[in-house]
C-alpha cells in the first residue's frame, strides 16, 4: 500500500518563475492538504482540496493556487516566486470523516524548493 | 500563525533516559496530534488524543492532555538514538476544519548513544 508520494524531491528556481509541485494521496484517501515549512519552523497550512475544490485556505497570497484531479491527486502552483518561498512543501492526505471526529493526516516526504 | 508552542526548543539526553516535551496552545481544540520529523523530511504521525481524553499510550509513547490549561505533554520512555528527530504538536480548532492542522515550532530531540 503506497503512502503519500510527492514529486519532485528537490527543485531550484529563480525569482519570478513559476513552479508546480505534485502529490498523490494514500490509497483510500480523498482529501489533500498542502503545507509550507520554512527552515526551523513548523508547517503552515496553505489549503485543502476535496472533491476537486478548495475547501479551506490558510493565510497565503493568491500566488499560491492548487488543483485536485478526479483520481484525488493534487498540484500546488506558485507564481512569481519570491526568495521567501524557499521552503519544504508538504502534502498530506486523509479520508473524509464526520465533522468533529478528526483523523490522522498522512504526510509525504516533501518537495524542497529553493528560490535563488 | 503558530497555534502551539513546544517546550523546550531543544533537548539532549542519553540513550535509555526518558524525554518529555510539552506543548501549549491557544484556542479550544477537537484533537491534538504529535508528529515526528527526521532531518527536514516528511512528518510521521505518532499519536492522536481527542479533547475528551486525558491520557493515551502507544508503545514507548505517553501523551497527556489538559484542556483546562491548554497543554499537552509527550513522554518517550527508554529513548534510543533512532528517536533523534524534531517533534511537533498539531491541533485542529473547534469550529474549524478537521484537516487544517496548526503546528508549533517543534522540539529538537537529540539522543546520544
Tab-separated table of C-alpha atoms in Angstrom:
chain	number	residue	atom	x	y	z
A	1	UNK	CA	0.000	0.000	0.000
A	2	UNK	CA	1.756	3.149	-1.219
A	3	UNK	CA	1.801	6.095	1.109
A	4	UNK	CA	1.655	9.720	0.088
A	5	UNK	CA	4.064	10.477	-2.729
A	6	UNK	CA	5.371	13.830	-3.886
A	7	UNK	CA	7.395	14.985	-6.844
A	8	UNK	CA	9.888	16.315	-7.449
A	9	UNK	CA	12.089	15.782	-4.391
A	10	UNK	CA	14.120	18.937	-4.919
A	11	UNK	CA	13.639	21.948	-7.122
A	12	UNK	CA	15.677	25.083	-7.780
A	13	UNK	CA	14.022	28.116	-9.339
A	14	UNK	CA	14.828	31.792	-9.734
A	15	UNK	CA	12.786	34.750	-8.564
A	16	UNK	CA	9.761	35.489	-10.714
A	17	UNK	CA	9.448	31.979	-12.088
A	18	UNK	CA	6.507	29.655	-11.610
A	19	UNK	CA	6.584	26.177	-10.089
A	20	UNK	CA	4.248	23.171	-9.947
A	21	UNK	CA	4.508	20.538	-7.246
A	22	UNK	CA	2.644	17.243	-7.354
A	23	UNK	CA	1.129	14.930	-4.773
A	24	UNK	CA	-0.557	11.538	-4.863
A	25	UNK	CA	-2.565	10.713	-1.745
A	26	UNK	CA	-2.522	7.493	0.177
A	27	UNK	CA	-4.790	4.821	-1.235
A	28	UNK	CA	-8.358	5.301	0.012
A	29	UNK	CA	-7.873	8.972	0.858
A	30	UNK	CA	-9.761	11.684	-0.960
A	31	UNK	CA	-8.702	14.852	0.851
A	32	UNK	CA	-5.367	16.541	0.216
A	33	UNK	CA	-3.837	19.367	2.214
A	34	UNK	CA	-0.708	21.365	1.457
A	35	UNK	CA	1.680	22.861	3.991
A	36	UNK	CA	4.727	25.100	3.755
A	37	UNK	CA	7.563	24.552	6.207
A	38	UNK	CA	10.273	27.181	6.398
A	39	UNK	CA	13.614	26.227	7.899
A	40	UNK	CA	13.391	25.910	11.668
A	41	UNK	CA	9.626	26.375	11.735
A	42	UNK	CA	6.590	24.153	11.960
A	43	UNK	CA	4.451	23.505	8.877
A	44	UNK	CA	1.962	26.213	7.913
A	45	UNK	CA	-1.359	25.286	6.314
A	46	UNK	CA	-1.740	26.537	2.730
A	47	UNK	CA	-5.012	24.987	1.572
A	48	UNK	CA	-7.034	21.811	1.357
A	49	UNK	CA	-8.774	20.100	-1.554
A	50	UNK	CA	-11.744	17.783	-1.542
A	51	UNK	CA	-13.939	16.768	-4.490
A	52	UNK	CA	-11.702	18.827	-6.747
A	53	UNK	CA	-12.495	22.035	-4.899
A	54	UNK	CA	-10.539	24.184	-2.453
A	55	UNK	CA	-12.357	23.756	0.867
A	56	UNK	CA	-10.274	25.890	3.156
A	57	UNK	CA	-7.328	28.218	2.784
A	58	UNK	CA	-4.652	29.468	5.123
A	59	UNK	CA	-3.045	32.894	5.153
A	60	UNK	CA	-1.262	32.652	1.795
A	61	UNK	CA	-1.486	35.045	-1.168
A	62	UNK	CA	-3.230	34.256	-4.428
A	63	UNK	CA	0.143	33.438	-5.968
A	64	UNK	CA	-0.423	30.056	-4.341
A	65	UNK	CA	-3.038	28.023	-6.150
A	66	UNK	CA	-3.915	24.400	-6.457
A	67	UNK	CA	-5.860	21.766	-8.221
A	68	UNK	CA	-7.240	18.335	-7.444
A	69	UNK	CA	-7.856	15.749	-10.136
A	70	UNK	CA	-10.600	13.087	-10.317
A	71	UNK	CA	-8.109	10.465	-9.083
A	72	UNK	CA	-7.605	12.649	-5.944
A	73	UNK	CA	-4.037	13.606	-6.814
A	74	UNK	CA	-3.214	17.273	-6.431
A	75	UNK	CA	-0.937	20.031	-7.664
A	76	UNK	CA	0.357	23.113	-5.908
A	77	UNK	CA	1.263	26.039	-8.150
A	78	UNK	CA	3.241	29.054	-7.041
A	79	UNK	CA	3.577	32.037	-9.376
A	80	UNK	CA	6.019	34.950	-9.303
A	81	UNK	CA	8.360	33.172	-6.912
A	82	UNK	CA	9.983	35.162	-4.127
A	83	UNK	CA	13.090	34.311	-2.150
A	84	UNK	CA	10.825	33.804	0.865
A	85	UNK	CA	9.018	30.964	-0.891
A	86	UNK	CA	12.066	28.766	-0.310
A	87	UNK	CA	10.800	26.006	1.947
A	88	UNK	CA	9.831	22.367	2.256
A	89	UNK	CA	6.369	21.849	0.792
A	90	UNK	CA	4.457	19.019	2.369
A	91	UNK	CA	1.379	17.266	1.110
A	92	UNK	CA	-0.898	15.389	3.493
A	93	UNK	CA	-3.855	13.161	2.791
A	94	UNK	CA	-6.703	11.917	4.933
A	95	UNK	CA	-10.029	10.178	4.497
A	96	UNK	CA	-13.241	12.140	4.914
A	97	UNK	CA	-14.782	11.750	8.341
A	98	UNK	CA	-17.798	13.106	10.102
A	99	UNK	CA	-17.298	16.591	11.446
A	100	UNK	CA	-15.705	16.612	14.858
A	101	UNK	CA	-14.197	13.135	14.573
A	102	UNK	CA	-10.785	14.249	13.440
A	103	UNK	CA	-8.333	11.922	11.847
A	104	UNK	CA	-4.697	11.324	11.216
A	105	UNK	CA	-3.134	13.143	8.310
A	106	UNK	CA	-0.509	11.177	6.449
A	107	UNK	CA	2.343	13.270	5.131
A	108	UNK	CA	4.507	12.776	2.083
A	109	UNK	CA	8.298	13.231	2.101
A	110	UNK	CA	8.004	16.790	0.813
A	111	UNK	CA	9.461	18.830	-2.007
A	112	UNK	CA	12.394	21.077	-1.123
A	113	UNK	CA	12.037	24.313	-3.135
A	114	UNK	CA	14.955	26.706	-3.329
A	115	UNK	CA	14.397	30.116	-4.907
A	116	UNK	CA	17.551	31.960	-5.968
B	1	UNK	CA	0.348	31.895	12.752
B	2	UNK	CA	1.569	29.215	15.127
B	3	UNK	CA	-1.105	27.814	17.429
B	4	UNK	CA	1.102	25.648	19.565
B	5	UNK	CA	4.380	26.262	21.288
B	6	UNK	CA	6.603	23.331	22.138
B	7	UNK	CA	8.893	23.431	25.117
B	8	UNK	CA	11.816	23.037	25.265
B	9	UNK	CA	13.025	24.100	21.823
B	10	UNK	CA	15.885	21.628	22.098
B	11	UNK	CA	16.533	18.649	24.354
B	12	UNK	CA	19.636	16.472	24.573
B	13	UNK	CA	19.621	13.231	26.568
B	14	UNK	CA	21.477	9.940	26.839
B	15	UNK	CA	20.170	6.701	25.390
B	16	UNK	CA	17.919	4.934	27.875
B	17	UNK	CA	16.710	8.123	29.537
B	18	UNK	CA	13.169	9.444	29.251
B	19	UNK	CA	12.361	12.516	27.185
B	20	UNK	CA	9.481	14.849	27.973
B	21	UNK	CA	8.251	17.529	25.605
B	22	UNK	CA	5.466	19.980	26.281
B	23	UNK	CA	3.048	21.789	24.024
B	24	UNK	CA	0.775	24.717	24.778
B	25	UNK	CA	-1.943	26.017	22.501
B	26	UNK	CA	-4.265	28.999	22.436
B	27	UNK	CA	-7.749	28.083	21.236
B	28	UNK	CA	-10.143	25.261	22.119
B	29	UNK	CA	-9.471	22.151	20.092
B	30	UNK	CA	-11.071	18.971	18.798
B	31	UNK	CA	-7.910	16.908	18.777
B	32	UNK	CA	-4.189	17.201	19.385
B	33	UNK	CA	-1.642	15.164	17.496
B	34	UNK	CA	2.082	14.613	17.809
B	35	UNK	CA	4.317	14.150	14.790
B	36	UNK	CA	7.999	13.323	14.340
B	37	UNK	CA	10.229	14.681	11.594
B	38	UNK	CA	13.691	13.400	10.756
B	39	UNK	CA	16.145	15.902	9.235
B	40	UNK	CA	13.650	18.032	7.302
B	41	UNK	CA	11.862	15.104	5.739
B	42	UNK	CA	8.168	14.232	5.874
B	43	UNK	CA	6.240	14.095	9.117
B	44	UNK	CA	5.403	10.775	10.724
B	45	UNK	CA	2.243	10.571	12.792
B	46	UNK	CA	2.841	9.351	16.341
B	47	UNK	CA	-0.383	9.668	18.280
B	48	UNK	CA	-3.732	11.481	18.317
B	49	UNK	CA	-5.544	12.415	21.521
B	50	UNK	CA	-9.089	13.732	21.473
B	51	UNK	CA	-10.252	16.666	23.576
B	52	UNK	CA	-12.296	14.363	25.840
B	53	UNK	CA	-9.287	12.140	26.588
B	54	UNK	CA	-6.705	12.844	29.267
B	55	UNK	CA	-4.017	10.285	28.580
B	56	UNK	CA	-3.035	7.910	25.812
B	57	UNK	CA	-0.286	5.350	25.352
B	58	UNK	CA	1.338	3.858	22.289
B	59	UNK	CA	4.369	1.651	22.811
B	60	UNK	CA	7.046	3.810	24.446
B	61	UNK	CA	4.967	6.954	23.997
B	62	UNK	CA	2.684	8.510	26.577
B	63	UNK	CA	0.662	11.616	25.807
B	64	UNK	CA	-1.337	13.672	28.259
B	65	UNK	CA	-3.810	16.441	27.526
B	66	UNK	CA	-5.029	19.114	29.924
B	67	UNK	CA	-7.680	21.166	28.151
B	68	UNK	CA	-8.147	23.470	31.150
B	69	UNK	CA	-4.503	24.529	30.821
B	70	UNK	CA	-4.473	24.154	27.038
B	71	UNK	CA	-1.398	21.995	27.225
B	72	UNK	CA	-0.129	18.546	26.307
B	73	UNK	CA	2.977	16.540	27.021
B	74	UNK	CA	4.732	13.777	25.110
B	75	UNK	CA	6.851	11.331	27.076
B	76	UNK	CA	9.214	8.964	25.294
B	77	UNK	CA	10.490	6.276	27.636
B	78	UNK	CA	13.771	4.394	27.323
B	79	UNK	CA	14.910	6.604	24.459
B	80	UNK	CA	17.057	5.301	21.603
B	81	UNK	CA	19.430	7.041	19.223
B	82	UNK	CA	16.836	6.453	16.489
B	83	UNK	CA	14.428	8.737	18.382
B	84	UNK	CA	16.621	11.698	17.426
B	85	UNK	CA	14.276	13.985	15.474
B	86	UNK	CA	12.107	17.075	15.711
B	87	UNK	CA	8.763	16.607	17.429
B	88	UNK	CA	5.725	18.749	16.675
B	89	UNK	CA	2.333	19.054	18.242
B	90	UNK	CA	-0.550	19.925	15.945
B	91	UNK	CA	-4.096	20.957	16.774
B	92	UNK	CA	-7.343	21.347	14.908
B	93	UNK	CA	-9.609	24.015	16.296
B	94	UNK	CA	-13.242	23.676	17.294
B	95	UNK	CA	-15.404	25.122	14.553
B	96	UNK	CA	-12.644	24.751	12.019
B	97	UNK	CA	-11.795	22.077	9.548
B	98	UNK	CA	-10.711	18.745	10.951
B	99	UNK	CA	-7.905	18.786	8.466
B	100	UNK	CA	-6.401	22.212	8.979
B	101	UNK	CA	-3.682	21.367	11.424
B	102	UNK	CA	-1.882	24.163	13.210
B	103	UNK	CA	1.646	23.252	14.236
B	104	UNK	CA	4.060	24.565	16.805
B	105	UNK	CA	7.726	25.239	16.087
B	106	UNK	CA	8.812	21.871	17.397
B	107	UNK	CA	11.257	20.401	19.877
B	108	UNK	CA	14.561	19.097	18.549
B	109	UNK	CA	15.405	15.933	20.474
B	110	UNK	CA	18.927	14.545	20.374
B	111	UNK	CA	19.519	11.128	21.927
B	112	UNK	CA	23.203	10.444	22.423
B	113	UNK	CA	24.403	6.822	22.224
